[in-house]
Short mmCIF file of C-alpha atoms and ligand atoms in Angstrom, two decimals:
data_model
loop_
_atom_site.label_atom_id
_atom_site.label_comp_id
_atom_site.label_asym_id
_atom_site.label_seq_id
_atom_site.Cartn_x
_atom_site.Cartn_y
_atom_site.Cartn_z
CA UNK O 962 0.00 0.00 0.00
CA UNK O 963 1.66 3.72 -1.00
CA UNK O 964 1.83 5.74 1.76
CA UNK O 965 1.52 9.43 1.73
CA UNK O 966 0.82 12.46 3.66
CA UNK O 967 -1.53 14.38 1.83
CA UNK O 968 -4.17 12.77 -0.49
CA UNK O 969 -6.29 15.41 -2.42
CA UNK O 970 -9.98 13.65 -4.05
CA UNK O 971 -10.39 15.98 -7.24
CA UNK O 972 -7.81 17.35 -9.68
CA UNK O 973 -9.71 20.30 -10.38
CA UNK O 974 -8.94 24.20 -9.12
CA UNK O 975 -9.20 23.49 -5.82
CA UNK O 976 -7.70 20.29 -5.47
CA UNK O 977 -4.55 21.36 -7.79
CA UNK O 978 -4.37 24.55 -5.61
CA UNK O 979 -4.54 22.83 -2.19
CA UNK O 980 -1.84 20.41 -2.93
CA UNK O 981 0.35 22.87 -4.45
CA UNK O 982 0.49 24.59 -1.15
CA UNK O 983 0.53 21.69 0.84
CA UNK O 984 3.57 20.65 -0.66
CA UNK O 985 7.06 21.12 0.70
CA UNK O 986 10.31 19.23 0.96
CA UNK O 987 9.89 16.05 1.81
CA UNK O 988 6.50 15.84 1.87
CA UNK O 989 4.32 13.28 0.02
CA UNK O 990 1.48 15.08 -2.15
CA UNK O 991 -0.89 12.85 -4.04
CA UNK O 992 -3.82 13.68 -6.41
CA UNK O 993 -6.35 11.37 -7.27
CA UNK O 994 -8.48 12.25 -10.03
CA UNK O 995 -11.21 10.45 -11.96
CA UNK O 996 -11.11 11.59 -15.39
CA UNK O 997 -8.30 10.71 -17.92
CA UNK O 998 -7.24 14.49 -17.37
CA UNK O 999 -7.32 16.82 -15.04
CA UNK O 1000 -9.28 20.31 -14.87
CA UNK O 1001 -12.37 19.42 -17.06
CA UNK O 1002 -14.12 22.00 -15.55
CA UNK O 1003 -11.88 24.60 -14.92
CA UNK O 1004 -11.24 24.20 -19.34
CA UNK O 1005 -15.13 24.78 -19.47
CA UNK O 1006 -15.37 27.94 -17.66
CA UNK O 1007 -16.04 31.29 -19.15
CA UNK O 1008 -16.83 29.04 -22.42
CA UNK O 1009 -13.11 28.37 -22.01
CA UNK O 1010 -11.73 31.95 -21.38
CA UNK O 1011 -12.42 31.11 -17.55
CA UNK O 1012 -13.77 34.27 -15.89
CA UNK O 1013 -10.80 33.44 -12.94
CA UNK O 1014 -12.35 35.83 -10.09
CA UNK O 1015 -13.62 39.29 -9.90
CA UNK O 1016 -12.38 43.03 -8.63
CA UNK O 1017 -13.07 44.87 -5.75
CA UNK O 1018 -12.88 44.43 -2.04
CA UNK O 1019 -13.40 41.70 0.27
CA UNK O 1020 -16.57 43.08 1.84
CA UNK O 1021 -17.96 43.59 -1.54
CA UNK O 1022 -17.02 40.27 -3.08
CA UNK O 1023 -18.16 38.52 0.23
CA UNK O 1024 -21.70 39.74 -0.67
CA UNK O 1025 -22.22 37.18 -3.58
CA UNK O 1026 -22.05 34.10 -1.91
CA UNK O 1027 -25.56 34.17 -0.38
CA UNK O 1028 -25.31 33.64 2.86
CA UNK O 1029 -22.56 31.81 3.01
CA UNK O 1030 -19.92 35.08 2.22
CA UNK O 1031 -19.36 35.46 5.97
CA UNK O 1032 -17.85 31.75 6.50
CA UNK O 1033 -15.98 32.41 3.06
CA UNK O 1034 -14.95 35.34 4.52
CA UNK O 1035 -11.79 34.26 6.43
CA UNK O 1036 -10.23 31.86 3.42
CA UNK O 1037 -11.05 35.58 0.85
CA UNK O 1038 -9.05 37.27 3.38
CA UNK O 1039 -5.98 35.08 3.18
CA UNK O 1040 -6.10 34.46 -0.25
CA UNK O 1041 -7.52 37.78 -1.69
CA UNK O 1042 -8.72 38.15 -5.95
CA UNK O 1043 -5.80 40.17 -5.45
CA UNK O 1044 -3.40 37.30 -4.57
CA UNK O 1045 -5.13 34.92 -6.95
CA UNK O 1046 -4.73 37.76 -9.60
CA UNK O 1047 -0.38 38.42 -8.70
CA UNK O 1048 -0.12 34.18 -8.31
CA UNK O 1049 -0.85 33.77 -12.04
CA UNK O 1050 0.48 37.21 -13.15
CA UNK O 1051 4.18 36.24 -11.03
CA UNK O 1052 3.90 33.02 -13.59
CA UNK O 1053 3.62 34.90 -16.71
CA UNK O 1054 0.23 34.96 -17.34
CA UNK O 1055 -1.37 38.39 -16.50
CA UNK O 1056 -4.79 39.03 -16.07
CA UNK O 1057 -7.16 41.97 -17.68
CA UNK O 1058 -10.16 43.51 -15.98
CA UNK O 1059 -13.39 44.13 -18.31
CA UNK O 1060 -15.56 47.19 -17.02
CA UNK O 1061 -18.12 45.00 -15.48
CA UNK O 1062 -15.48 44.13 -13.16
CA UNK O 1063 -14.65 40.15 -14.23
CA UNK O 1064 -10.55 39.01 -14.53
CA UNK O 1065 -9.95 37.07 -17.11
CA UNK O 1066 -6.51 36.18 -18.29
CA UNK O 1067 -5.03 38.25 -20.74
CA UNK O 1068 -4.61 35.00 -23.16
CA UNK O 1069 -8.71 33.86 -22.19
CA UNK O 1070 -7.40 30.52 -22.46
CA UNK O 1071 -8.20 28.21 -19.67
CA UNK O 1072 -5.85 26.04 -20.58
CA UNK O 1073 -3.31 28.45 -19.58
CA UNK O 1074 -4.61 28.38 -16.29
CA UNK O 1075 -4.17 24.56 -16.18
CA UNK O 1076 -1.02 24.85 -17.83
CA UNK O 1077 0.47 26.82 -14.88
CA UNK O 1078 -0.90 25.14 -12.06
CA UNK O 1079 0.00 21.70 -13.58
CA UNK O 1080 3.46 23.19 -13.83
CA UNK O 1081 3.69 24.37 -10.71
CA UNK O 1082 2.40 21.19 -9.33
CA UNK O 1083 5.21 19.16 -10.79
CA UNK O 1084 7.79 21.66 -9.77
CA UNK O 1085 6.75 21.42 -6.24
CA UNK O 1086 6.60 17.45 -6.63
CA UNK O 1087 3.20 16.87 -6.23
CA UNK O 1088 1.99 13.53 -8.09
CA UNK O 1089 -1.03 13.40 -10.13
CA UNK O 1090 -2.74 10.13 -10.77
CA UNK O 1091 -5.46 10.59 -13.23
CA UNK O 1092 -8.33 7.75 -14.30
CA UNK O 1093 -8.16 7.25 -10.28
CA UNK O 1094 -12.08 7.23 -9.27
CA UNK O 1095 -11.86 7.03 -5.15
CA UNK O 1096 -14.66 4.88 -4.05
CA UNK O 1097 -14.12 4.74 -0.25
CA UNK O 1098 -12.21 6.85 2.47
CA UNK O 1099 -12.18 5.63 5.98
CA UNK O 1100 -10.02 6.05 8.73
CA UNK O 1101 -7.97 3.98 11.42
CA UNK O 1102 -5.55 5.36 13.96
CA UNK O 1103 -5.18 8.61 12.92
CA UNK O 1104 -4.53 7.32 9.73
CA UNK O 1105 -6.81 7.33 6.29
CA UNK O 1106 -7.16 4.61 3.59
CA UNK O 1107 -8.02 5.75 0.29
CA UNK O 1108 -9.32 2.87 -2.06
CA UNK O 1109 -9.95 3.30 -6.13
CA UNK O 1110 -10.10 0.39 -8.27
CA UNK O 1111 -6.73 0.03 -8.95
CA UNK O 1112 -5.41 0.19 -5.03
CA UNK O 1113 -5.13 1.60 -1.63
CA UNK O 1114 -3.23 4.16 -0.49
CA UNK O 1115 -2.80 4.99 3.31
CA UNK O 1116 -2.07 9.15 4.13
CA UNK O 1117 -1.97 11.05 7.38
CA UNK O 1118 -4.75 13.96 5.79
CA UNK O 1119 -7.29 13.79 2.52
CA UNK O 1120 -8.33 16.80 1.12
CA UNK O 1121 -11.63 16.50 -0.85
CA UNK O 1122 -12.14 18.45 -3.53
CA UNK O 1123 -14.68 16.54 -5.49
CA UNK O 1124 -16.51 19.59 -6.49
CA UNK O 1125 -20.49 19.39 -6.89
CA UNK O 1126 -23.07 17.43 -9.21
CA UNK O 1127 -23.34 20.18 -12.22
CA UNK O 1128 -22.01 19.18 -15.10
CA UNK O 1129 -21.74 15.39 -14.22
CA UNK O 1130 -20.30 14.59 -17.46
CA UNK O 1131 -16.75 16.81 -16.06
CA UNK O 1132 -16.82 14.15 -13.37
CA UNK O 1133 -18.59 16.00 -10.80
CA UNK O 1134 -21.19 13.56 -9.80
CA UNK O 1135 -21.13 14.51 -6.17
CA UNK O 1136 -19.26 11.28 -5.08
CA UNK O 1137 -17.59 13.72 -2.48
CA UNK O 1138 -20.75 13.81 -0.51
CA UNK O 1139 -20.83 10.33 -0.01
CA UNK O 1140 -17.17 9.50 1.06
CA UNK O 1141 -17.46 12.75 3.36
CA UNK O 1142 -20.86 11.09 5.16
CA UNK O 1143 -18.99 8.11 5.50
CA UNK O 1144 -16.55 9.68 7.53
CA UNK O 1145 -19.05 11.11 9.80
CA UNK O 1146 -19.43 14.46 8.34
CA UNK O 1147 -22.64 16.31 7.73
CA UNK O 1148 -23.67 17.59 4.30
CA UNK O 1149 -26.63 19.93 3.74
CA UNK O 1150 -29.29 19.11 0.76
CA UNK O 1151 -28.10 19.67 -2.73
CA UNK O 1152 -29.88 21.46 -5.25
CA UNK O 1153 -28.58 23.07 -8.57
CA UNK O 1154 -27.47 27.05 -8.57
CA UNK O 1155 -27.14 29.16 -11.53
CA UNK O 1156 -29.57 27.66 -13.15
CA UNK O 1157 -31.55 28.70 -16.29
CA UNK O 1158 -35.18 28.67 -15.63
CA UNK O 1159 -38.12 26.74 -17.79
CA UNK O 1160 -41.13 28.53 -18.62
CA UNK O 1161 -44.04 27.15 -19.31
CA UNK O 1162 -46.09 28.64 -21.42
CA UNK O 1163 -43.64 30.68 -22.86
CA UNK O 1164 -44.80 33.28 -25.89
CA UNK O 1165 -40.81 34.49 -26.82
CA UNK O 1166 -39.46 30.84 -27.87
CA UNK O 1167 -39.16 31.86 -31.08
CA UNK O 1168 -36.93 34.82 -29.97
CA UNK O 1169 -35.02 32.76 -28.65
CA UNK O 1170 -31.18 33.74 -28.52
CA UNK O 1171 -32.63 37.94 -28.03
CA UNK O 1172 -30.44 39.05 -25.20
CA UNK O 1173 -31.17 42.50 -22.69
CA UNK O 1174 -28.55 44.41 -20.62
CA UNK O 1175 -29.37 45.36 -17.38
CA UNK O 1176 -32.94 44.33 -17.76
CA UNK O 1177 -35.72 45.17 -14.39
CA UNK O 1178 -37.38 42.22 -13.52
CA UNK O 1179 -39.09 41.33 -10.01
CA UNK O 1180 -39.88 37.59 -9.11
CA UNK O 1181 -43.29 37.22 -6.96
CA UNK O 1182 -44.38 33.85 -4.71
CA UNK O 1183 -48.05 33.64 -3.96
CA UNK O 1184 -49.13 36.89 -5.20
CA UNK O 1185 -46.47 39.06 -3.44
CA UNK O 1186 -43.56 40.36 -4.94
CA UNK O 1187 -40.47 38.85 -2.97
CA UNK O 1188 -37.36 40.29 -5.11
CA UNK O 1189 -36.20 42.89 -8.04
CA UNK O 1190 -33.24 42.60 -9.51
CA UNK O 1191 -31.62 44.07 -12.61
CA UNK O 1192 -29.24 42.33 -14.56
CA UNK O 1193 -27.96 40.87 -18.26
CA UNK O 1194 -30.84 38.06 -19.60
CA UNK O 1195 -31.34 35.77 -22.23
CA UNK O 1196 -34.35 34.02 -24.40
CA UNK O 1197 -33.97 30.70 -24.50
CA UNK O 1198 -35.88 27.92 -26.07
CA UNK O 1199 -37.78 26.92 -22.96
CA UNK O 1200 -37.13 30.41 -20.93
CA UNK O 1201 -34.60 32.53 -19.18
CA UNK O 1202 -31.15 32.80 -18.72
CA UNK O 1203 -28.30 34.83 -18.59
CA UNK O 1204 -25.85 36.08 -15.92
CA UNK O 1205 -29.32 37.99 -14.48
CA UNK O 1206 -31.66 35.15 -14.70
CA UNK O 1207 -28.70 32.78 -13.19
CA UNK O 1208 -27.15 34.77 -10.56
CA UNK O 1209 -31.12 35.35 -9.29
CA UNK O 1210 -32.15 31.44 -9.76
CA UNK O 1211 -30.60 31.06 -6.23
CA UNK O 1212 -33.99 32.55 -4.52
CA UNK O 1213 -36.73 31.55 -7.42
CA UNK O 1214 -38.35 28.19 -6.97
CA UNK O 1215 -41.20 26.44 -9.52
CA UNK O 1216 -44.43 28.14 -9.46
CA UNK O 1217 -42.48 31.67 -8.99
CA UNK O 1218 -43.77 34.22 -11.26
CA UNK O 1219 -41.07 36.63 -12.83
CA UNK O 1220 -41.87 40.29 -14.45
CA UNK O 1221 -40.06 41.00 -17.15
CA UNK O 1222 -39.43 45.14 -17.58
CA UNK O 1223 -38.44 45.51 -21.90
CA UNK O 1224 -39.21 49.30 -20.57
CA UNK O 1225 -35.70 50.59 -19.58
CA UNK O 1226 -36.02 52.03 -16.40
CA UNK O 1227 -39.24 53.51 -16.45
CA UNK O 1228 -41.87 52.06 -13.90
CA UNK O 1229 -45.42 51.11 -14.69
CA UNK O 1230 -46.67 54.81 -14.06
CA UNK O 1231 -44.31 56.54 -15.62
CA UNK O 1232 -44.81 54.34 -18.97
CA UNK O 1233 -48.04 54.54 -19.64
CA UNK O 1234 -47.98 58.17 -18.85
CA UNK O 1235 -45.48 58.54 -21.62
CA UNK O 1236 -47.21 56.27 -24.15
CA UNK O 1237 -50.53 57.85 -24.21
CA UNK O 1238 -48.37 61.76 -24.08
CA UNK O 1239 -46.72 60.41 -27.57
CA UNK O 1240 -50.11 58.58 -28.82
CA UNK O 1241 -52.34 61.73 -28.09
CA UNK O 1242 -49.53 63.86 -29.67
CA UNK O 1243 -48.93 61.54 -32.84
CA UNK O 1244 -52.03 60.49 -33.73
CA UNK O 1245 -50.78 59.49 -37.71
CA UNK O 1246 -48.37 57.24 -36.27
CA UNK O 1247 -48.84 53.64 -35.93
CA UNK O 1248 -48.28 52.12 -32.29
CA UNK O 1249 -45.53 50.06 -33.02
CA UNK O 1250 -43.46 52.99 -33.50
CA UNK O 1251 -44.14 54.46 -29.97
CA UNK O 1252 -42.20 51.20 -28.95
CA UNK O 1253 -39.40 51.65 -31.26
CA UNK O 1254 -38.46 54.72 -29.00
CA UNK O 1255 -37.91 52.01 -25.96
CA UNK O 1256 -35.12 49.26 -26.24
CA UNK O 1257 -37.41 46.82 -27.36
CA UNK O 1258 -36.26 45.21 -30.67
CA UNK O 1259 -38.12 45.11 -33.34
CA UNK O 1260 -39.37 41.24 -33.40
CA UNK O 1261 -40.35 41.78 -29.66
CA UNK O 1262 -42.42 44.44 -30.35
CA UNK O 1263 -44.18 42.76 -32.65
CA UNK O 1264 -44.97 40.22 -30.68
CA UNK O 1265 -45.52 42.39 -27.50
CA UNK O 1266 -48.59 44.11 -29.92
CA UNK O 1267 -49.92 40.59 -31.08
CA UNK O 1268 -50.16 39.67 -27.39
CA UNK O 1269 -51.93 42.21 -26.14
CA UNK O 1270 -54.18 42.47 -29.07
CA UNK O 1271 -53.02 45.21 -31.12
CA UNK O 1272 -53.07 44.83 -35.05
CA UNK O 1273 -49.10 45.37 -36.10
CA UNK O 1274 -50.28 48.49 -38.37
CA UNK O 1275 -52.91 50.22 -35.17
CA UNK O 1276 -52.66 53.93 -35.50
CA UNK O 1277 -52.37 55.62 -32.77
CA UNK O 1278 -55.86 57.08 -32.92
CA UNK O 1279 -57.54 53.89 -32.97
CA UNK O 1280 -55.43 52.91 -29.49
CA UNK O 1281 -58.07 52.29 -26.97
CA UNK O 1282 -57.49 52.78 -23.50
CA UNK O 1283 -57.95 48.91 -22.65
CA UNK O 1284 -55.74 48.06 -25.82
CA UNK O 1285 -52.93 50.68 -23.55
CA UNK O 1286 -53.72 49.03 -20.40
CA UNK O 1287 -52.75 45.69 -22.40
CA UNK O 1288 -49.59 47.35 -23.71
CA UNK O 1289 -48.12 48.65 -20.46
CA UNK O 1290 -48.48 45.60 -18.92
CA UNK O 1291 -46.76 43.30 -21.58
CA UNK O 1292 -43.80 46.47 -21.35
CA UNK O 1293 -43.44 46.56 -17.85
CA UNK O 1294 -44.39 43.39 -15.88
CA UNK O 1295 -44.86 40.97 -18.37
CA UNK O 1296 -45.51 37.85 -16.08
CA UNK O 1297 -44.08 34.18 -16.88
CA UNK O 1298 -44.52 31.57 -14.78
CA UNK O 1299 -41.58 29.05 -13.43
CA UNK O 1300 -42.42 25.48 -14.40
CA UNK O 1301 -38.94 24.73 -12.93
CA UNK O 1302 -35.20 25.18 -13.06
CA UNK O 1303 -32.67 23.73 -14.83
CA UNK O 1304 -31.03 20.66 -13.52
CA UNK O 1305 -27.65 19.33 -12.68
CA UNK O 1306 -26.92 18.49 -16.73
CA UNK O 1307 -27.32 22.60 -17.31
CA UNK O 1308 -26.66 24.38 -13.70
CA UNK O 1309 -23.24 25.96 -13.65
CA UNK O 1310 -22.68 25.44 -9.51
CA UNK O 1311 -24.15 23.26 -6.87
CA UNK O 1312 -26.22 25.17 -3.86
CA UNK O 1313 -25.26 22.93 -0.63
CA UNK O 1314 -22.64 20.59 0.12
CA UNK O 1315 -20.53 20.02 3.26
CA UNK O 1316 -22.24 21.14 6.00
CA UNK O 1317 -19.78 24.27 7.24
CA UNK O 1318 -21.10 24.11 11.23
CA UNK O 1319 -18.76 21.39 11.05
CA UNK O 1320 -15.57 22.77 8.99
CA UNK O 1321 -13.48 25.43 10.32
CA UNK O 1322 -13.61 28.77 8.22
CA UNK O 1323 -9.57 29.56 9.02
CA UNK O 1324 -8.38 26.52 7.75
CA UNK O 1325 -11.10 23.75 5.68
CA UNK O 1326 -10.45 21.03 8.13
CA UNK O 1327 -13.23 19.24 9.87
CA UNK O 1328 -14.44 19.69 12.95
CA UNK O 1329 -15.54 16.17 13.28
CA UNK O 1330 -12.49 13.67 11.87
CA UNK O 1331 -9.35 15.73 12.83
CA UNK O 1332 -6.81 15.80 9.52
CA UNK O 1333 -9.70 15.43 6.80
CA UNK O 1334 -10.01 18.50 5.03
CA UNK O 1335 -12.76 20.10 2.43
CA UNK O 1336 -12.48 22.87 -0.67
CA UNK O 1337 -13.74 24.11 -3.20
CA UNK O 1338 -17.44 23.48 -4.43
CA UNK O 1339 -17.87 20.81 -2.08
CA UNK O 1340 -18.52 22.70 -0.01
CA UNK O 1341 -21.98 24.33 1.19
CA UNK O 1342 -20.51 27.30 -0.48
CA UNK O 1343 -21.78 29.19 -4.14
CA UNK O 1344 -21.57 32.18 -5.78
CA UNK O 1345 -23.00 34.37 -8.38
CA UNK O 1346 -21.45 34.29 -11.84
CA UNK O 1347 -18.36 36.49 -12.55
CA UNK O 1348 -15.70 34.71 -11.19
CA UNK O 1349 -16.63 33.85 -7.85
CA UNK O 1350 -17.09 30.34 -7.65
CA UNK O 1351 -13.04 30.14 -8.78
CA UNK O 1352 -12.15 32.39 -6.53
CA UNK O 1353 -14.29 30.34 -3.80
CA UNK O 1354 -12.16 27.02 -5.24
CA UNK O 1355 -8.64 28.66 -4.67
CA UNK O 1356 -8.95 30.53 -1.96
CA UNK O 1357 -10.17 27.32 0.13
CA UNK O 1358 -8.24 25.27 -1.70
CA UNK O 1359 -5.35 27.62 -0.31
CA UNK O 1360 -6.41 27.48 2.96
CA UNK O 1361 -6.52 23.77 3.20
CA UNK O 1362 -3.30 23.35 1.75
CA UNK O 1363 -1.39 25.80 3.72
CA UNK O 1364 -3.21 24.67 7.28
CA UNK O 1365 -2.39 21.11 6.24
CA UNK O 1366 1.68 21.85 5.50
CA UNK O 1367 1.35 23.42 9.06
CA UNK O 1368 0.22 20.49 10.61
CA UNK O 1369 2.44 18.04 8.99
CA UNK O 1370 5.17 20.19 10.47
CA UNK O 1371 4.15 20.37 13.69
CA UNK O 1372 3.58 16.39 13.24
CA UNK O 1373 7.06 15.97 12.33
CA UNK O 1374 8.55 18.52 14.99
CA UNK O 1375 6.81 16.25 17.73
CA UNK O 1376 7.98 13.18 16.00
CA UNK O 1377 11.59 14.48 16.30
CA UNK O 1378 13.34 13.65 19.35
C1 FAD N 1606 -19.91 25.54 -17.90
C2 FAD N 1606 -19.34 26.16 -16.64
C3 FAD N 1606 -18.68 27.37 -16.72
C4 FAD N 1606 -18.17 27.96 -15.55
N1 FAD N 1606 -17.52 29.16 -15.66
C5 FAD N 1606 -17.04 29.74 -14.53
C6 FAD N 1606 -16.31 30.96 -14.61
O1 FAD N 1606 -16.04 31.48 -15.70
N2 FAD N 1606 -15.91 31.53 -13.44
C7 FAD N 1606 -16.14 30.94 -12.21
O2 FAD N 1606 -15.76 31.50 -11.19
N3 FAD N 1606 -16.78 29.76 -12.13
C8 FAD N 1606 -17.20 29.14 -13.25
N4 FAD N 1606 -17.85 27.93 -13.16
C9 FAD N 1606 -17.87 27.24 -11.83
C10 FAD N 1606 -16.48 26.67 -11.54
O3 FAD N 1606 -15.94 26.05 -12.70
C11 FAD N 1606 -16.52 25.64 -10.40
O4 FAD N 1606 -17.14 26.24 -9.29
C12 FAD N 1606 -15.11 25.18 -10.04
O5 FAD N 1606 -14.53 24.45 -11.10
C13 FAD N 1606 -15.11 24.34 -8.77
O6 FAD N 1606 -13.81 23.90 -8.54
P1 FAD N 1606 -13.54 22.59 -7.68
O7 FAD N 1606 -12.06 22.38 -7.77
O8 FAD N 1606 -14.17 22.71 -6.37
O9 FAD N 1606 -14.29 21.42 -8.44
P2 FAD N 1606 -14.23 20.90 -9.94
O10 FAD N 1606 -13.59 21.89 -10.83
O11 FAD N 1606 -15.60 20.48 -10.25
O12 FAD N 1606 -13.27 19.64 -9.85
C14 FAD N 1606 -13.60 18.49 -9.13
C15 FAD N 1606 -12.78 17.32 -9.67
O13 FAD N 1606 -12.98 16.19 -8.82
C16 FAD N 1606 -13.03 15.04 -9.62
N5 FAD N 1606 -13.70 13.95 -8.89
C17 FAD N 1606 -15.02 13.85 -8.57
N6 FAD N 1606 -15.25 12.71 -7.91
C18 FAD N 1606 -14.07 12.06 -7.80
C19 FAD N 1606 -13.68 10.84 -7.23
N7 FAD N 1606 -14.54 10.02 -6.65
N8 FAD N 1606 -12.37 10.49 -7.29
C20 FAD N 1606 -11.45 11.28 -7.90
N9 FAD N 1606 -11.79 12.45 -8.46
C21 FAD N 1606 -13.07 12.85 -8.41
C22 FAD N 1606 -13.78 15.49 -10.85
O14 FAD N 1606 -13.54 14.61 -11.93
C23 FAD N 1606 -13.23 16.89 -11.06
O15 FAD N 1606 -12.12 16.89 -11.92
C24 FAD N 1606 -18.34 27.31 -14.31
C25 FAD N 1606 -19.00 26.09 -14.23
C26 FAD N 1606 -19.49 25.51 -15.39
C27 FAD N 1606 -20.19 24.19 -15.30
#
C-alpha cells in the first residue's frame, strides 16, 4: 500500500491549488483524479476563457455568496482576488479587468490556467494520478485509507475536492458527498445554482437567442412580490437565462412568477404616462413605433402588440385605452410563470454541500475527523457568476493546503526527538 501524507480527491482548481500549497520538501502530495485528465471544468469555464475571479474588495465580493460570504470570509481574506490575480500574473500569465469588473486572463485561455498550475504542481513534486475514481475513504488510527479500483493508499490527511453534481459529465457527480458522510461528516441538501429557468407557457421561444442588458425584472411567490433585480438576460428555447436570470435562480423556486421590464427604467406609471403623451400627440403614427423609441427590438415588439391584441399596423388614434392598459403591462411586468429550473446536466454550480457548522472557516479542516479536510465546491458554499465560484475554489483550496503543511510540520517537529 503507498503511503503518503496528503491525499487530495479531485484534480480540479481546488484540489490542484490545495496540494500545491501543501507541498514542501519532503513531503508526500498525491492527487487522485477520476477523469483521464485533469481540470475538465476549470477548461469549461467562461466558455473556455475562464472568468478566474472578480475586482473589488473583500466586503464587496463577500456579498455574492448568499449567505454563506461570511464563512468564506476568512479563506477571501488570506487568499484575496488580489493574490489569486499576482499568483498567475508572477507566472507569466497576467490578467485583464473588463468594465463589469470580471478578470480574465489576458490570453482567455483556460488552458493556460491549467497549464500553470500543472506546472507548478510538478515543480513542487506533487503527483497526479489521473483515471483514479476514489470509491471509499475511511479512517484507522489517525490514519486514512483511500481505495480506487486500482489500489489503496494509506495518508496522514485527505483533502476532498470533489466539487459538486453540475455538469456530471466533467466528473462532478457529487461522489464527495458520499465519502465525506462516511466519515461522519454532515452535508446539507443539494440542489442546482445558476440555473436557467423553464417557462411554461412561454410566448418568446421563437426569440429565442434575443439578449437585454441590465434588464428590471421582479420575481413574486403567492401573489407578493419577494425580489427585483436588474441584470444581463437571455431568451432561450424553454425560458430565461443569462448572468441575471442565473445569478437570481438562487432565490426563485417552480411556481415563482417573474416580471419582465423591456421598458428601460421607467416604472409602470411613468410608462403609460409617456405612451398615451406620444399617442395623443402623434395620432398618424402607428403604435408600433411608440415602442421603437424604448429598447425593445423590433421582433419583440411585434410580438408584444400581437399579445396584447393590437393589429401590427394600429394607429395611434384607434389605441383604446384597454388596448394601452394591455400594452403597459406586456412592457413593464410581463408575467411568466416558473415550471422549474434547470437541472444538474445545465446548472453551472451546486447550492449545498458540506455542512460548514462542522468545517473550520480559518483553515477547511473538519471539525468532526481531525486531519480530513474540504475545498472548493464541495462545499456548502456558491456564488453568483463572474468569477466567484473560482475564486471560492482557490482561496479554500489555499487554505486547506497551507493549514495542512502546518500540521504536517508540527507532526514531524513532535515526532523528532
Ligand atoms: C460551464 C461552466 C462554466 C463555468 N464558468 C465559470 C467561470 O467562468 N468563473 C467561475 O468563477 N466559475 C465558473 N464555473 C464554476 C467553476 O468552474 C466551479 O465552481 C469550479 O470548477 C469548482 O472547482 P472545484 O475544484 O471545487 O471542483 P471541480 O472543478 O468540479 O473539480 C472536481 C474534480 O474532482 C473530480 N472527482 C469527482 N469525484 C471524484 C472521485 N470520486 N475520485 C477522484 N476524483 C473525483 C472530478 O472529476 C473533477 O475533476 C463554471 C461552471 C461551469 C459548469
Amino acid at each position: 500500500m503507498e503511503r503518503s501524507d496528503v491525499v487530495v480527491i479531485g484534480a480540479g482548481p481546488a484540489g490542484l491549488f490545495g496540494a500545491i500549497h501543501a507541498a514542501a520538501p519532503g513531503t508526500r502530495v498525491l492527487v487522485l483524479e477520476k477523469n483521464e485528465r485533469p481540470g475538465a471544468k476549470l477548461l469549461l469555464s467562461g466558455s473556455g476563457q475562464c472568468n478566474l475571479t472578480h475586482g473589488g474588495e473583500i466586503r464587496e465580493l463577500i456579498l455574492h455568496y448568499g449567505d454563506h460570504g461570511k464563512f468564506a470570509k476568512p479563506a477571501l481574506m488570506s487568499f484575496s482576488n488580489t493574490a489569486l490575480m499576482n499568483f498567475f500574473t508572477k507566472r507569466g500569465l497576467p490578467m485583464v479587468s473588463e468594465e463589469n469588473g470580471k478578470i480574465f486572463p489576458k490570453t482567455k485561455s483556460a488552458e493556460d490556467v491549467l497549464e500553470i498550475l500543472l506546472a507548478e504542481c510538478r515543480k513542487r513534486g506533487v503527483v497526479i494520478r489521473c483515471s483514479e475514481p476514489v470509491q471509499t475513504v475511511s479512517r484507522q488510527d489517525g490514519l486514512f485509507t483511500i481505495t480506487t479500483p486500482s489500489g489503496q493508499y494509506l495518508s496522514h490527511t485527505v483533502v476532498i475536492t470533489t466539487g459538486g453534481r453540475s455538469y456530471p459529465r466533467c466528473g462532478t457527480t457529487g461522489d464527495g458527498y458520499r465519502l465525506a458522510e462516511s466519515l461522519g461528516q454532515p452535508v446539507t441538501e443539494t440542489a442546482p445554482a445558476l440555473a436557467p429557468l423553464l417557462i411554461r407557457p412561454f410566448p418568446f421561444a421563437s426569440l429565442s437567442g434575443i439578449s437585454f442588458e441590465q434588464m428590471r425584472f421582479s420575481v413574486w411567490r403567492g401573489g407578493k412580490k419577494i425580489a427585483e433585480h436588474t441584470g444581463d438576460l437571455l431568451f432561450t428555447h424553454l425560458g430565461l437565462s443569462g448572468p441575471g436570470i442565473l445569478d437570481a435562480s438562487r432565490g426563485i423556486h417552480p411556481g415563482d412568477v417573474i416580471k419582465l421590464s423591456f421598458a428601460g427604467p421607467l416604472r409602470r406609471e411613468e410608462f403609460a404616462a409617456e405612451i398615451a403623451k406620444r399617442a395623443a400627440e402623434n395620432t398618424g403614427w402607428q403604435v408600433s413605433t411608440i415602442l421603437a423609441k424604448y429598447p425593445i427590438p423590433e421582433r419583440l415588439n411585434r410580438k408584444l402588440l400581437k399579445l396584447a391584441g393590437i393589429p401590427e399596423d394600429l394607429k395611434c388614434s384607434h389605441f383604446s385605452g384597454e388596448m394601452r392598459s394591455a400594452l403597459v403591462t406586456n412592457c413593464t411586468e410581463f408575467p411568466l410563470t416558473v415550471e422549474r429550473l434547470g437541472d444538474f446536466a445545465v446548472a453551472m454550480a451546486t447550492r449545498g454541500g458540506i455542512a460548514l457548522e462542522e468545517v473550520k472557516a480559518k483553515t477547511m479542516e473538519s471539525k468532526i475527523v481531525p486531519g480530513l479536510f474540504f475545498a472548493g465546491e464541495v462545499l456548502d458554499i456558491d456564488g453568483d457568476t463572474g468569477g466567484y465560484n473560482l475564486q471560492a475554489a482557490f482561496s479554500t483550496g489555499y487554505c486547506a493546503g497551507t493549514a495542512i503543511q502546518k500540521k504536517l510540520s508540527s507532526m514531524a517537529e513532535r515526532s523528532d526527538p
